[in-house]
């Protein structure tokens, strides 16, 4: 009996602490999981829609306007020259640097002419020898000519003297031409500017070896700059040489007229575009390689117009408050396009004609709802009066960035 009691006592001592620990651990886990915290009962809470309470509203309406497509390109010089040497020689001096203006005939690079000078002297000495030989042959011929007249020598000796004279004269002429050639080659030691323009790249330094055909300097005529841009084929087929278009250079914020002087008569298959080259007027702040936009009239279209202050931006998202038929408000996401007249913006998606939206009070007073309602192509609300519309000068719009991401040569103005 005592043995059984001791066994039970040992079990109680070992099992009860373990059991108490498990119970405590279970309670801690339950507390951490929120078992003892009051929870919100499941269900749906209806949110009361906001109602129209005296805010200014405006109807979404259509506007007919001329629209412009942009073809992005690069300014390049039509007259671009790579200056190189005609002889193999060491460069002794480069007289210009990148950015310098030069005139036709100005010295640019001086080469080592010691070897070329030696060739000139060698050719001159050969000429002296040829002249002496020709003079001796002439004397021999004249002497034999007199002897033949007196029948004092044979005809064959006279013929040989005549041939020797002709050979000597030919050698003298060849030596003279060799001297001229050597002098011309010697003149190649001074490289001069082939045209007036600006040095845009210096590719050689004193001590370098100039090789025939290797570019040493690059010169372009600043008056021959033109914008080269790939234009979508549906626009290029309607263009012709001589058309006057508008070019905008973003870096200097310059907008100028350009004349189409070349349309490459071959389409690029991957991009479905033609390369169009338009000459721009000379300007001191325009340089080769700058980014530019060719603005091309592309017809007319209708678009939805809205007060710009009605649009609320949250990050990159755009929202408006739309008034329903029961005067309740709905927050709706939209997508806008180009900016029209001051305070107006184009709506690409999210709204329909006739819907009412909330606008700020100051916008409703400054730009009434019917200010864009004209459907005339010349209406300023669409800014379609020629190529100087706001749509053109507004720079890159949302549709511009989207079309460039898609690899299209024509950026803005594509109907959405």
Tab-separated table of C-alpha atoms in Angstrom:
chain	number	residue	atom	x	y	z
A	1	UNK	CA	0.000	0.000	0.000
A	2	UNK	CA	2.780	2.347	0.873
A	3	UNK	CA	4.445	1.387	-2.365
A	4	UNK	CA	1.326	2.312	-4.384
A	5	UNK	CA	1.023	5.620	-2.565
A	6	UNK	CA	4.594	6.523	-3.335
A	7	UNK	CA	4.052	5.720	-7.027
A	8	UNK	CA	0.951	7.914	-7.187
A	9	UNK	CA	2.806	10.704	-5.446
A	10	UNK	CA	5.608	10.554	-7.985
A	11	UNK	CA	3.125	10.677	-10.882
A	12	UNK	CA	1.400	13.689	-9.353
A	13	UNK	CA	4.720	15.474	-8.922
A	14	UNK	CA	5.766	14.874	-12.551
A	15	UNK	CA	2.443	15.124	-14.446
A	16	UNK	CA	0.798	18.061	-12.711
A	17	UNK	CA	3.581	20.616	-13.483
A	18	UNK	CA	3.654	19.544	-17.123
A	19	UNK	CA	-0.122	19.732	-17.363
A	20	UNK	CA	-0.148	23.157	-15.737
A	21	UNK	CA	2.502	24.361	-18.181
A	22	UNK	CA	0.502	23.147	-21.173
A	23	UNK	CA	-2.640	24.848	-19.888
A	24	UNK	CA	-0.729	28.107	-19.337
A	25	UNK	CA	0.820	27.937	-22.809
A	26	UNK	CA	-2.602	27.369	-24.332
A	27	UNK	CA	-3.997	30.405	-22.515
A	28	UNK	CA	-1.103	32.587	-23.737
A	29	UNK	CA	-1.622	31.475	-27.341
A	30	UNK	CA	-5.345	32.145	-27.087
A	31	UNK	CA	-4.670	35.625	-25.685
A	32	UNK	CA	-2.186	36.437	-28.418
A	33	UNK	CA	-4.648	35.322	-31.085
A	34	UNK	CA	-7.315	37.670	-29.692
A	35	UNK	CA	-9.617	35.100	-28.146
A	36	UNK	CA	-10.357	37.365	-25.155
A	37	UNK	CA	-10.907	40.554	-27.230
A	38	UNK	CA	-14.378	41.580	-28.322
A	39	UNK	CA	-14.677	41.395	-32.131
A	40	UNK	CA	-16.772	43.367	-34.589
A	41	UNK	CA	-19.729	41.369	-35.713
A	42	UNK	CA	-19.851	40.605	-39.480
A	43	UNK	CA	-22.134	42.746	-41.624
A	44	UNK	CA	-22.296	45.515	-44.277
A	45	UNK	CA	-22.520	49.224	-43.510
A	46	UNK	CA	-24.080	51.282	-46.252
A	47	UNK	CA	-22.192	54.513	-46.944
A	48	UNK	CA	-24.404	57.480	-47.566
A	49	UNK	CA	-23.584	59.115	-50.938
A	50	UNK	CA	-22.531	62.743	-50.888
A	51	UNK	CA	-25.110	65.100	-52.356
A	52	UNK	CA	-24.867	68.241	-54.442
A	53	UNK	CA	-25.051	71.219	-52.104
A	54	UNK	CA	-24.671	74.392	-54.139
A	55	UNK	CA	-21.334	73.563	-55.756
A	56	UNK	CA	-20.661	74.902	-59.245
A	57	UNK	CA	-21.080	72.361	-62.020
A	58	UNK	CA	-20.244	72.153	-65.689
A	59	UNK	CA	-21.390	69.867	-68.477
A	60	UNK	CA	-18.903	67.819	-70.451
A	61	UNK	CA	-19.155	68.776	-74.137
A	62	UNK	CA	-17.490	68.082	-77.470
A	63	UNK	CA	-15.201	70.466	-79.366
A	64	UNK	CA	-14.151	70.205	-83.015
A	65	UNK	CA	-10.560	71.277	-83.604
A	66	UNK	CA	-7.535	70.878	-85.824
A	67	UNK	CA	-5.026	68.553	-84.275
A	68	UNK	CA	-1.309	68.072	-84.690
A	69	UNK	CA	0.872	64.986	-84.700
A	70	UNK	CA	4.456	65.193	-83.521
A	71	UNK	CA	7.343	63.319	-85.098
A	72	UNK	CA	10.398	63.338	-82.859
A	73	UNK	CA	13.806	63.576	-84.479
A	74	UNK	CA	17.338	64.959	-84.337
A	75	UNK	CA	18.951	68.086	-85.724
A	76	UNK	CA	21.623	67.159	-88.254
A	77	UNK	CA	23.765	69.172	-90.631
A	78	UNK	CA	23.207	68.708	-94.339
A	79	UNK	CA	26.758	69.955	-94.993
A	80	UNK	CA	28.962	67.908	-92.683
A	81	UNK	CA	32.616	67.302	-93.513
A	82	UNK	CA	35.163	64.963	-91.979
A	83	UNK	CA	38.628	66.426	-92.516
A	84	UNK	CA	41.393	63.873	-93.086
A	85	UNK	CA	44.951	63.783	-94.396
A	86	UNK	CA	45.947	62.759	-97.915
A	87	UNK	CA	49.433	61.632	-96.865
A	88	UNK	CA	50.980	59.571	-94.090
A	89	UNK	CA	52.782	61.993	-91.790
A	90	UNK	CA	53.177	63.083	-88.185
A	91	UNK	CA	50.946	65.889	-86.917
A	92	UNK	CA	52.978	68.887	-85.747
A	93	UNK	CA	50.223	71.361	-84.900
A	94	UNK	CA	46.420	71.538	-84.658
A	95	UNK	CA	45.349	75.181	-84.874
A	96	UNK	CA	41.649	74.823	-83.963
A	97	UNK	CA	39.551	73.334	-81.176
A	98	UNK	CA	36.015	72.027	-80.959
A	99	UNK	CA	33.536	74.889	-81.182
A	100	UNK	CA	35.735	77.226	-83.247
A	101	UNK	CA	34.275	78.947	-86.288
A	102	UNK	CA	36.405	78.625	-89.435
A	103	UNK	CA	36.245	79.980	-92.954
A	104	UNK	CA	37.010	78.180	-96.172
A	105	UNK	CA	40.794	78.022	-96.641
A	106	UNK	CA	41.741	78.617	-92.996
A	107	UNK	CA	44.706	76.458	-91.814
A	108	UNK	CA	43.607	73.624	-89.545
A	109	UNK	CA	46.445	71.100	-89.174
A	110	UNK	CA	50.172	71.266	-90.024
A	111	UNK	CA	51.975	68.001	-90.772
A	112	UNK	CA	55.674	67.164	-90.758
A	113	UNK	CA	56.823	67.912	-94.336
A	114	UNK	CA	60.525	66.972	-94.123
A	115	UNK	CA	60.023	63.799	-96.145
A	116	UNK	CA	57.783	65.593	-98.625
A	117	UNK	CA	60.372	68.377	-99.022
A	118	UNK	CA	63.051	65.766	-99.757
A	119	UNK	CA	60.863	64.299	-102.480
A	120	UNK	CA	60.481	67.735	-104.063
A	121	UNK	CA	64.250	68.233	-104.101
A	122	UNK	CA	64.743	64.766	-105.568
A	123	UNK	CA	62.234	65.508	-108.318
A	124	UNK	CA	63.906	68.850	-109.083
A	125	UNK	CA	67.304	67.154	-109.407
A	126	UNK	CA	65.814	64.555	-111.728
A	127	UNK	CA	64.383	67.413	-113.788
A	128	UNK	CA	67.823	69.047	-114.051
A	129	UNK	CA	69.320	65.765	-115.285
A	130	UNK	CA	66.517	65.306	-117.803
A	131	UNK	CA	66.987	68.828	-119.130
A	132	UNK	CA	70.736	68.263	-119.549
A	133	UNK	CA	70.110	65.001	-121.383
A	134	UNK	CA	67.559	66.692	-123.619
A	135	UNK	CA	69.982	69.523	-124.413
A	136	UNK	CA	72.741	67.039	-125.365
A	137	UNK	CA	70.332	65.014	-127.499
A	138	UNK	CA	69.263	68.200	-129.276
A	139	UNK	CA	72.878	69.152	-130.028
A	140	UNK	CA	73.637	65.660	-131.371
A	141	UNK	CA	70.514	65.731	-133.517
A	142	UNK	CA	71.325	69.141	-135.006
A	143	UNK	CA	74.909	68.053	-135.755
A	144	UNK	CA	73.809	64.855	-137.505
A	145	UNK	CA	71.114	66.778	-139.352
A	146	UNK	CA	73.817	68.948	-140.964
A	147	UNK	CA	75.950	65.904	-141.779
A	148	UNK	CA	73.044	64.114	-143.409
A	149	UNK	CA	72.417	67.173	-145.555
A	150	UNK	CA	76.011	66.843	-146.853
A	151	UNK	CA	75.744	63.028	-147.082
A	152	UNK	CA	78.537	62.786	-144.489
A	153	UNK	CA	76.764	60.259	-142.250
A	154	UNK	CA	74.364	57.396	-142.609
A	155	UNK	CA	70.595	57.704	-142.436
A	156	UNK	CA	70.428	55.189	-139.574
A	157	UNK	CA	72.645	57.330	-137.316
A	158	UNK	CA	70.433	60.323	-137.999
A	159	UNK	CA	67.295	58.323	-137.174
A	160	UNK	CA	68.863	57.101	-133.924
A	161	UNK	CA	69.709	60.675	-132.945
A	162	UNK	CA	66.139	61.761	-133.698
A	163	UNK	CA	64.749	58.985	-131.502
A	164	UNK	CA	67.179	59.869	-128.713
A	165	UNK	CA	66.049	63.502	-128.891
A	166	UNK	CA	62.367	62.541	-128.639
A	167	UNK	CA	63.105	60.258	-125.683
A	168	UNK	CA	65.064	63.000	-123.928
A	169	UNK	CA	62.254	65.521	-124.466
A	170	UNK	CA	59.712	63.023	-123.089
A	171	UNK	CA	61.905	62.370	-120.052
A	172	UNK	CA	62.179	66.100	-119.458
A	173	UNK	CA	58.392	66.507	-119.564
A	174	UNK	CA	57.952	63.570	-117.211
A	175	UNK	CA	60.473	65.079	-114.811
A	176	UNK	CA	58.600	68.405	-114.887
A	177	UNK	CA	55.341	66.654	-114.039
A	178	UNK	CA	57.085	64.764	-111.237
A	179	UNK	CA	58.220	68.083	-109.772
A	180	UNK	CA	54.678	69.455	-109.962
A	181	UNK	CA	53.322	66.316	-108.325
A	182	UNK	CA	55.913	66.475	-105.533
A	183	UNK	CA	55.063	70.127	-104.879
A	184	UNK	CA	51.335	69.326	-104.739
A	185	UNK	CA	51.976	66.481	-102.296
A	186	UNK	CA	54.121	68.841	-100.226
A	187	UNK	CA	51.168	71.234	-100.012
A	188	UNK	CA	49.175	68.447	-98.347
A	189	UNK	CA	51.295	69.028	-95.244
A	190	UNK	CA	49.061	72.024	-94.485
A	191	UNK	CA	45.438	70.900	-94.143
A	192	UNK	CA	42.997	73.768	-94.697
A	193	UNK	CA	39.261	74.068	-94.132
A	194	UNK	CA	37.227	72.834	-97.117
A	195	UNK	CA	34.217	74.973	-96.125
A	196	UNK	CA	33.061	77.642	-93.729
A	197	UNK	CA	31.449	76.304	-90.585
A	198	UNK	CA	31.979	75.211	-86.995
A	199	UNK	CA	34.441	72.615	-85.725
A	200	UNK	CA	32.357	70.128	-83.744
A	201	UNK	CA	34.901	67.408	-83.057
A	202	UNK	CA	38.701	67.268	-82.755
A	203	UNK	CA	39.947	63.723	-83.181
A	204	UNK	CA	43.730	64.244	-83.366
A	205	UNK	CA	46.483	65.863	-81.327
A	206	UNK	CA	50.087	66.905	-82.094
A	207	UNK	CA	52.329	63.859	-82.262
A	208	UNK	CA	49.658	61.574	-83.676
A	209	UNK	CA	50.191	59.950	-87.049
A	210	UNK	CA	47.794	61.134	-89.719
A	211	UNK	CA	46.757	58.423	-92.141
A	212	UNK	CA	44.888	58.878	-95.417
A	213	UNK	CA	41.140	58.563	-94.858
A	214	UNK	CA	41.347	58.781	-91.060
A	215	UNK	CA	39.102	61.633	-89.735
A	216	UNK	CA	41.033	64.309	-87.868
A	217	UNK	CA	38.392	67.045	-87.528
A	218	UNK	CA	34.648	67.296	-88.111
A	219	UNK	CA	33.175	70.528	-89.498
A	220	UNK	CA	29.548	71.334	-90.215
A	221	UNK	CA	27.778	74.336	-91.652
A	222	UNK	CA	25.476	75.790	-88.984
A	223	UNK	CA	23.305	77.279	-91.719
A	224	UNK	CA	22.466	73.825	-93.056
A	225	UNK	CA	20.822	72.346	-89.957
A	226	UNK	CA	17.712	70.312	-90.574
A	227	UNK	CA	15.474	68.144	-88.455
A	228	UNK	CA	15.445	64.517	-89.533
A	229	UNK	CA	12.435	62.664	-88.144
A	230	UNK	CA	10.614	59.422	-88.997
A	231	UNK	CA	7.039	60.298	-89.943
A	232	UNK	CA	4.184	57.802	-89.902
A	233	UNK	CA	3.388	56.599	-93.410
A	234	UNK	CA	-0.232	57.778	-93.305
A	235	UNK	CA	1.077	61.343	-92.866
A	236	UNK	CA	4.189	61.123	-95.038
A	237	UNK	CA	2.251	60.122	-98.161
A	238	UNK	CA	0.365	63.440	-97.946
A	239	UNK	CA	3.509	65.538	-97.561
A	240	UNK	CA	5.618	66.986	-100.362
A	241	UNK	CA	8.913	68.803	-100.734
A	242	UNK	CA	8.457	72.507	-100.010
A	243	UNK	CA	5.789	72.116	-97.314
A	244	UNK	CA	6.194	74.552	-94.420
A	245	UNK	CA	5.904	72.921	-91.014
A	246	UNK	CA	6.681	73.878	-87.428
A	247	UNK	CA	9.660	72.620	-85.441
A	248	UNK	CA	9.969	72.824	-81.656
A	249	UNK	CA	13.321	72.317	-79.891
A	250	UNK	CA	12.716	71.489	-76.243
A	251	UNK	CA	16.193	72.264	-74.879
A	252	UNK	CA	16.017	75.963	-75.808
A	253	UNK	CA	12.207	76.184	-75.916
A	254	UNK	CA	12.365	77.483	-79.483
A	255	UNK	CA	9.553	77.096	-82.005
A	256	UNK	CA	10.369	77.958	-85.608
A	257	UNK	CA	9.218	77.295	-89.137
A	258	UNK	CA	10.887	74.628	-91.266
A	259	UNK	CA	10.735	73.709	-94.931
A	260	UNK	CA	10.609	70.078	-96.048
A	261	UNK	CA	13.506	69.611	-98.467
A	262	UNK	CA	13.672	65.826	-98.671
A	263	UNK	CA	11.410	62.821	-98.120
A	264	UNK	CA	13.347	59.581	-98.378
A	265	UNK	CA	11.327	57.487	-100.857
A	266	UNK	CA	11.571	54.277	-98.865
A	267	UNK	CA	9.533	53.278	-95.834
A	268	UNK	CA	11.047	51.661	-92.776
A	269	UNK	CA	9.189	48.367	-92.463
A	270	UNK	CA	9.376	47.857	-88.650
A	271	UNK	CA	8.114	51.357	-87.773
A	272	UNK	CA	5.990	51.953	-90.918
A	273	UNK	CA	7.487	55.398	-91.348
A	274	UNK	CA	9.336	57.588	-93.844
A	275	UNK	CA	12.380	59.698	-93.009
A	276	UNK	CA	11.525	63.378	-93.530
A	277	UNK	CA	14.189	66.103	-93.528
A	278	UNK	CA	13.121	69.710	-92.886
A	279	UNK	CA	15.562	72.634	-92.997
A	280	UNK	CA	15.387	75.063	-90.060
A	281	UNK	CA	16.598	78.695	-90.032
A	282	UNK	CA	20.041	79.354	-88.627
A	283	UNK	CA	20.141	80.165	-84.904
A	284	UNK	CA	23.056	80.546	-82.500
A	285	UNK	CA	21.438	78.303	-79.879
A	286	UNK	CA	20.729	75.372	-82.210
A	287	UNK	CA	23.385	72.693	-82.551
A	288	UNK	CA	23.737	69.401	-84.327
A	289	UNK	CA	22.433	66.433	-82.349
A	290	UNK	CA	19.733	68.319	-80.415
A	291	UNK	CA	16.298	66.777	-79.906
A	292	UNK	CA	13.401	68.333	-81.815
A	293	UNK	CA	9.762	67.793	-82.703
A	294	UNK	CA	8.260	68.121	-86.158
A	295	UNK	CA	4.655	69.316	-85.820
A	296	UNK	CA	2.481	68.016	-88.657
A	297	UNK	CA	-1.163	69.049	-89.268
A	298	UNK	CA	-3.197	65.834	-89.273
A	299	UNK	CA	-6.806	66.909	-89.834
A	300	UNK	CA	-9.663	67.577	-87.436
A	301	UNK	CA	-11.320	65.643	-84.656
A	302	UNK	CA	-13.833	66.058	-81.870
A	303	UNK	CA	-12.828	65.622	-78.275
A	304	UNK	CA	-14.401	66.034	-74.867
A	305	UNK	CA	-13.526	69.245	-73.060
A	306	UNK	CA	-13.558	69.925	-69.332
A	307	UNK	CA	-12.520	72.616	-66.874
A	308	UNK	CA	-9.047	71.789	-65.641
A	309	UNK	CA	-9.889	72.668	-62.030
A	310	UNK	CA	-12.518	69.914	-61.980
A	311	UNK	CA	-9.745	67.325	-62.116
A	312	UNK	CA	-8.216	66.165	-58.833
A	313	UNK	CA	-4.898	64.329	-59.005
A	314	UNK	CA	-3.899	61.668	-56.512
A	315	UNK	CA	-0.404	60.584	-57.394
A	316	UNK	CA	-0.610	59.682	-61.065
A	317	UNK	CA	-4.360	59.098	-60.977
A	318	UNK	CA	-6.952	61.685	-61.990
A	319	UNK	CA	-10.464	61.917	-60.544
A	320	UNK	CA	-13.579	64.064	-60.986
A	321	UNK	CA	-16.823	64.274	-59.042
A	322	UNK	CA	-19.729	63.434	-61.344
A	323	UNK	CA	-23.270	64.596	-60.520
A	324	UNK	CA	-25.805	61.779	-60.941
A	325	UNK	CA	-29.421	62.304	-61.986
A	326	UNK	CA	-30.518	62.216	-58.331
A	327	UNK	CA	-28.007	64.982	-57.439
A	328	UNK	CA	-25.696	62.583	-55.647
A	329	UNK	CA	-21.960	62.714	-56.316
A	330	UNK	CA	-19.808	59.932	-57.707
A	331	UNK	CA	-16.023	59.983	-57.598
A	332	UNK	CA	-14.792	58.682	-60.955
A	333	UNK	CA	-11.321	58.101	-62.357
A	334	UNK	CA	-10.645	59.660	-65.793
A	335	UNK	CA	-7.739	60.084	-68.193
A	336	UNK	CA	-6.886	63.506	-69.611
A	337	UNK	CA	-4.924	64.517	-72.691
A	338	UNK	CA	-3.606	67.822	-73.938
A	339	UNK	CA	-4.270	71.218	-72.425
A	340	UNK	CA	-6.368	73.494	-74.619
A	341	UNK	CA	-7.102	77.127	-73.899
A	342	UNK	CA	-6.129	78.293	-70.390
A	343	UNK	CA	-8.153	76.369	-67.834
A	344	UNK	CA	-9.428	73.713	-70.248
A	345	UNK	CA	-8.258	70.147	-70.694
A	346	UNK	CA	-9.043	67.292	-73.067
A	347	UNK	CA	-10.761	64.184	-71.647
A	348	UNK	CA	-9.696	60.900	-73.216
A	349	UNK	CA	-11.759	58.445	-71.180
A	350	UNK	CA	-14.015	58.150	-68.137
A	351	UNK	CA	-16.715	60.695	-69.063
A	352	UNK	CA	-19.490	61.042	-71.618
A	353	UNK	CA	-21.033	64.026	-73.365
A	354	UNK	CA	-23.627	65.786	-71.206
A	355	UNK	CA	-22.451	64.547	-67.812
A	356	UNK	CA	-22.090	67.172	-65.110
A	357	UNK	CA	-18.997	67.524	-62.932
A	358	UNK	CA	-18.115	69.673	-59.934
A	359	UNK	CA	-15.764	72.607	-60.610
A	360	UNK	CA	-14.271	75.225	-58.327
A	361	UNK	CA	-16.151	78.471	-57.993
A	362	UNK	CA	-13.349	80.637	-59.427
A	363	UNK	CA	-13.069	78.402	-62.517
A	364	UNK	CA	-16.793	78.513	-63.143
A	365	UNK	CA	-16.650	82.327	-63.155
A	366	UNK	CA	-13.539	82.685	-65.343
A	367	UNK	CA	-14.297	79.962	-67.924
A	368	UNK	CA	-18.034	79.480	-68.422
A	369	UNK	CA	-19.275	76.094	-69.502
A	370	UNK	CA	-20.212	77.215	-72.981
A	371	UNK	CA	-16.796	78.781	-73.752
A	372	UNK	CA	-15.657	75.608	-75.510
A	373	UNK	CA	-18.987	74.617	-76.956
A	374	UNK	CA	-18.276	76.125	-80.377
A	375	UNK	CA	-17.788	73.533	-83.079
A	376	UNK	CA	-16.057	75.801	-85.570
A	377	UNK	CA	-12.602	74.587	-86.662
A	378	UNK	CA	-11.248	78.060	-85.980
A	379	UNK	CA	-12.458	78.104	-82.386
A	380	UNK	CA	-9.665	79.080	-80.004
A	381	UNK	CA	-10.948	76.628	-77.410
A	382	UNK	CA	-9.527	73.797	-79.436
A	383	UNK	CA	-6.428	75.795	-80.303
A	384	UNK	CA	-6.564	74.505	-83.830
A	385	UNK	CA	-5.619	77.745	-85.594
A	386	UNK	CA	-2.656	76.567	-87.655
A	387	UNK	CA	0.447	75.047	-86.230
A	388	UNK	CA	0.921	77.490	-83.371
A	389	UNK	CA	-1.916	76.001	-81.314
A	390	UNK	CA	-1.499	75.327	-77.637
A	391	UNK	CA	-1.610	71.658	-78.423
A	392	UNK	CA	1.645	72.108	-80.292
A	393	UNK	CA	3.397	74.363	-77.843
A	394	UNK	CA	2.256	72.411	-74.808
A	395	UNK	CA	5.144	69.999	-75.269
A	396	UNK	CA	4.893	66.326	-74.505
A	397	UNK	CA	1.406	65.300	-73.338
A	398	UNK	CA	0.199	62.023	-71.951
A	399	UNK	CA	-0.584	60.725	-75.416
A	400	UNK	CA	2.897	61.833	-76.507
A	401	UNK	CA	4.622	59.755	-73.854
A	402	UNK	CA	2.399	56.755	-74.516
A	403	UNK	CA	3.079	56.734	-78.243
A	404	UNK	CA	6.828	57.046	-77.678
A	405	UNK	CA	6.727	54.112	-75.286
A	406	UNK	CA	5.020	52.108	-78.017
A	407	UNK	CA	7.779	53.014	-80.504
A	408	UNK	CA	5.529	55.075	-82.783
A	409	UNK	CA	7.330	57.739	-84.825
A	410	UNK	CA	4.374	60.124	-84.458
A	411	UNK	CA	3.890	61.155	-80.901
A	412	UNK	CA	1.008	63.447	-80.075
A	413	UNK	CA	-2.422	63.940	-81.503
A	414	UNK	CA	-3.250	60.331	-82.334
A	415	UNK	CA	-6.977	59.814	-81.626
A	416	UNK	CA	-7.458	57.758	-78.527
